[in-house]
Amino acid sequence: MNNAIYPLFPCPLMICAREYAFSESEREFLASLEFANNTGNSMSTDDQVLDRDELKPLRQFIEEQIAIYARNLLSIRSDNEIYITQSWINRSGEGEFHPKHKHPNRVVSGD
């Protein structure tokens, strides 16, 4: 038997065909969030921000993009669901950075 390599856990990247335009009220909401220190930057204390009514259009946009990814790349049937489990905001100021990290046990990650 010969050795073989199977790409079981590839890391594909999808760039959306259209950009999301934040409304002024969404920007104000995001600016009003409470943040706590994180490694290299700050992270919202709310880890379910996409459940907030203020970000309903953003969540809808993200869910549409997830559906496109699931159908077109993963070939997942429409009766199978990929759903958002957490959502938070990272904020990096001058001299700060977004730390290297992993998202294990996930189908899709929206870094």
Backbone as numpy.savetxt, mean C-alpha at the origin, in Angstrom:
# Nx Ny Nz CAx CAy CAz Cx Cy Cz
18.59 -36.36 -11.68 17.75 -35.17 -11.68 18.63 -33.92 -11.68
18.28 -32.94 -12.47 19.01 -31.68 -12.54 18.42 -30.66 -11.56
19.28 -29.78 -11.11 18.78 -28.68 -10.28 17.87 -27.78 -11.10
16.89 -27.18 -10.45 15.97 -26.28 -11.13 15.63 -25.13 -10.19
15.38 -23.99 -10.76 14.98 -22.82 -9.98 13.57 -22.43 -10.40
12.70 -22.28 -9.42 11.33 -21.90 -9.67 11.06 -20.55 -8.98
10.58 -19.56 -9.70 10.32 -18.24 -9.10 9.04 -18.25 -8.25
9.09 -18.91 -7.11 7.90 -19.04 -6.26 7.49 -17.72 -5.62
8.44 -16.89 -5.28 8.13 -15.65 -4.57 8.72 -14.46 -5.30
8.29 -14.21 -6.53 8.83 -13.06 -7.26 8.33 -11.76 -6.64
8.96 -10.70 -7.01 8.59 -9.39 -6.47 8.25 -8.45 -7.63
7.11 -8.66 -8.28 6.73 -7.78 -9.39 6.34 -6.39 -8.87
6.46 -5.42 -9.72 6.13 -4.03 -9.39 5.13 -3.53 -10.42
4.01 -2.99 -9.95 3.02 -2.41 -10.86 3.04 -0.89 -10.69
3.14 -0.19 -11.80 3.02 1.26 -11.80 1.67 1.57 -12.44
0.83 2.26 -11.72 -0.54 2.53 -12.17 -0.54 3.38 -13.43
-1.50 3.09 -14.30 -1.62 3.82 -15.56 -2.09 5.26 -15.33
-2.75 5.51 -14.22 -3.18 6.88 -13.92 -2.77 7.23 -12.50
-2.53 8.52 -12.28 -2.15 9.01 -10.97 -3.39 9.35 -10.15
-3.26 9.24 -8.85 -4.33 9.66 -7.97 -4.09 11.11 -7.60
-5.12 11.94 -7.71 -5.01 13.36 -7.35 -5.69 13.58 -6.01
-4.90 13.89 -4.99 -5.46 14.15 -3.66 -6.26 15.44 -3.67
-7.43 15.41 -3.04 -8.23 16.62 -2.89 -7.64 17.45 -1.75
-8.03 18.69 -1.68 -7.56 19.56 -0.60 -8.02 19.03 0.76
-9.25 18.52 0.83 -9.74 17.99 2.11 -8.96 16.73 2.52
-8.56 15.91 1.54 -7.73 14.74 1.87 -6.36 15.19 2.39
-5.79 16.19 1.75 -4.49 16.71 2.21 -4.59 17.26 3.63
-5.66 17.97 3.91 -5.87 18.51 5.26 -6.03 17.38 6.27
-6.79 16.36 5.90 -6.97 15.22 6.80 -5.63 14.55 7.09
-4.86 14.29 6.05 -3.56 13.64 6.24 -2.63 14.48 7.11
-2.68 15.79 6.93 -1.83 16.69 7.73 -2.27 16.70 9.19
-3.53 16.38 9.46 -4.04 16.43 10.83 -3.81 15.14 11.61
-3.32 14.10 10.94 -3.11 12.82 11.62 -2.06 12.94 12.71
-2.21 12.12 13.74 -1.22 12.05 14.81 -0.13 11.06 14.39
1.12 11.43 14.64 2.26 10.60 14.26 3.09 10.25 15.49
3.76 9.11 15.41 4.69 8.67 16.45 6.03 8.38 15.80
7.08 8.39 16.60 8.42 8.09 16.07 8.49 6.67 15.54
9.20 6.55 14.43 9.46 5.27 13.79 10.96 5.24 13.52
11.50 4.12 13.10 12.91 4.05 12.76 13.18 4.90 11.52
13.83 6.04 11.68 14.20 6.89 10.56 13.19 7.94 10.17
11.94 7.79 10.59 10.90 8.75 10.22 9.76 8.69 11.22
8.57 9.12 10.83 7.39 9.05 11.68 6.31 8.23 10.99
5.44 7.64 11.80 4.37 6.78 11.29 3.08 7.18 11.97
1.97 7.19 11.22 0.68 7.54 11.83 0.34 6.54 12.93
-0.28 7.05 13.99 -0.70 6.15 15.07 -1.92 5.33 14.66
-2.63 5.80 13.67 -3.78 5.08 13.11 -3.26 4.15 12.02
-3.44 2.84 12.20 -2.99 1.90 11.17 -4.15 1.36 10.33
-5.24 2.14 10.30 -6.40 1.82 9.46 -6.90 3.08 8.77
-6.00 3.91 8.28 -6.40 5.22 7.73 -7.34 5.09 6.53
-7.22 4.02 5.76 -8.10 3.87 4.60 -9.53 3.48 4.98
-9.75 3.21 6.25 -11.12 2.96 6.73 -11.84 4.26 7.07
-11.13 5.36 7.08 -11.71 6.66 7.43 -12.51 7.21 6.25
-13.65 7.80 6.54 -14.51 8.38 5.49 -13.76 9.42 4.66
-12.85 10.14 5.29 -12.11 11.20 4.59 -11.26 10.67 3.43
-10.91 9.38 3.49 -10.06 8.79 2.45 -10.79 7.74 1.61
-12.12 7.80 1.61 -12.91 6.83 0.85 -12.55 6.81 -0.64
-12.38 7.98 -1.30 -11.99 7.95 -2.72 -10.61 7.32 -2.94
-9.67 7.57 -2.04 -8.34 6.98 -2.15 -8.42 5.47 -2.01
-9.19 4.99 -1.03 -9.34 3.55 -0.85 -9.94 2.92 -2.11
-10.95 3.56 -2.68 -11.57 3.03 -3.89 -10.55 2.94 -5.03
-9.73 3.98 -5.19 -8.68 3.96 -6.21 -7.72 2.80 -5.98
-7.27 2.63 -4.75 -6.32 1.56 -4.42 -6.95 0.19 -4.67
-8.20 0.02 -4.26 -8.87 -1.26 -4.48 -9.03 -1.55 -5.98
-9.29 -0.53 -6.79 -9.36 -0.72 -8.24 -8.01 -1.20 -8.79
-6.92 -0.61 -8.30 -5.59 -0.99 -8.77 -5.24 -2.41 -8.32
-5.64 -2.77 -7.11 -5.42 -4.14 -6.63 -6.17 -5.13 -7.51
-7.40 -4.80 -7.88 -8.20 -5.69 -8.74 -7.54 -5.86 -10.11
-7.00 -4.79 -10.66 -6.29 -4.88 -11.95 -5.08 -5.80 -11.81
-4.32 -5.61 -10.76 -3.13 -6.43 -10.49 -3.52 -7.90 -10.32
-4.56 -8.14 -9.54 -4.99 -9.51 -9.26 -5.46 -10.21 -10.54
-6.21 -9.51 -11.36 -6.74 -10.10 -12.60 -5.65 -10.27 -13.65
-4.91 -9.18 -13.91 -3.99 -9.17 -15.05 -2.65 -9.84 -14.79
-2.13 -9.74 -13.60 -0.82 -10.34 -13.33 -0.95 -11.69 -12.64
-1.76 -11.75 -11.61 -1.87 -12.98 -10.83 -2.90 -13.96 -11.40
-3.76 -13.47 -12.31 -4.82 -14.30 -12.90 -5.72 -14.91 -11.83
-6.02 -14.13 -10.82 -6.91 -14.58 -9.75 -8.36 -14.41 -10.22
-9.16 -15.41 -10.00 -10.58 -15.33 -10.37 -11.28 -14.26 -9.55
-12.31 -13.65 -10.14 -13.01 -12.56 -9.48 -13.76 -12.99 -8.22
-14.03 -14.28 -8.05 -14.71 -14.73 -6.84 -13.73 -14.93 -5.67
-12.44 -14.73 -5.91 -11.44 -14.72 -4.83 -11.12 -13.28 -4.49
-10.95 -13.00 -3.22 -10.81 -11.63 -2.76 -9.41 -11.35 -2.22
-8.85 -10.22 -2.65 -7.67 -9.66 -2.01 -8.16 -8.41 -1.28
-7.86 -8.31 -0.02 -8.39 -7.19 0.76 -7.29 -6.52 1.57
-7.55 -5.28 1.91 -6.60 -4.46 2.66 -6.73 -4.80 4.14
-5.60 -5.14 4.77 -5.62 -5.50 6.19 -5.16 -4.35 7.09
-4.26 -3.53 6.60 -3.77 -2.38 7.36 -3.45 -1.25 6.40
-3.46 -0.03 6.93 -3.08 1.13 6.11 -2.66 2.24 7.05
-1.47 2.76 6.82 -0.96 3.84 7.64 -0.16 4.79 6.76
0.25 5.88 7.34 1.01 6.90 6.63 2.40 7.00 7.26
3.42 7.01 6.44 4.79 7.29 6.88 5.13 8.71 6.43
5.83 9.41 7.28 6.25 10.79 6.95 7.74 10.90 7.22
8.47 11.36 6.22 9.92 11.55 6.35 10.25 13.01 6.10
10.84 13.65 7.07 11.29 15.02 6.93 12.72 15.07 6.42
13.24 16.26 6.31 14.61 16.44 5.85 15.56 15.68 6.76
16.44 14.89 6.16 17.43 14.12 6.91 16.88 12.81 7.45
15.59 12.55 7.27 15.00 11.28 7.72 14.95 10.31 6.53
14.58 9.08 6.80 14.56 8.07 5.75 13.48 7.04 6.04
13.10 6.33 4.99 12.16 5.22 5.13 12.99 3.97 5.34
12.83 3.30 6.49 13.71 2.16 6.79 13.46 0.96 5.88
14.52 0.21 5.64 14.41 -1.04 4.89 13.58 -2.00 5.75
12.62 -2.66 5.11 11.77 -3.59 5.84 11.13 -4.58 4.88
10.44 -5.57 5.43 9.76 -6.58 4.62 8.31 -6.69 5.07
7.48 -7.19 4.18 6.08 -7.44 4.47 5.82 -8.93 4.22
6.14 -9.80 5.19 5.96 -11.23 4.97 4.47 -11.60 4.99
4.18 -12.75 4.42 2.81 -13.31 4.43 1.78 -12.37 3.82
2.12 -11.79 2.70 1.19 -10.91 2.02 1.18 -11.25 0.53
0.07 -10.96 -0.12 -0.02 -11.16 -1.56 0.41 -9.87 -2.26
-0.03 -8.74 -1.72 0.26 -7.43 -2.30 0.71 -6.51 -1.18
1.71 -5.68 -1.46 2.15 -4.67 -0.52 2.20 -3.34 -1.24
1.65 -2.31 -0.65 1.62 -1.00 -1.29 2.58 -0.03 -0.65
3.85 -0.29 -0.77 4.85 0.63 -0.22 4.86 1.93 -0.97
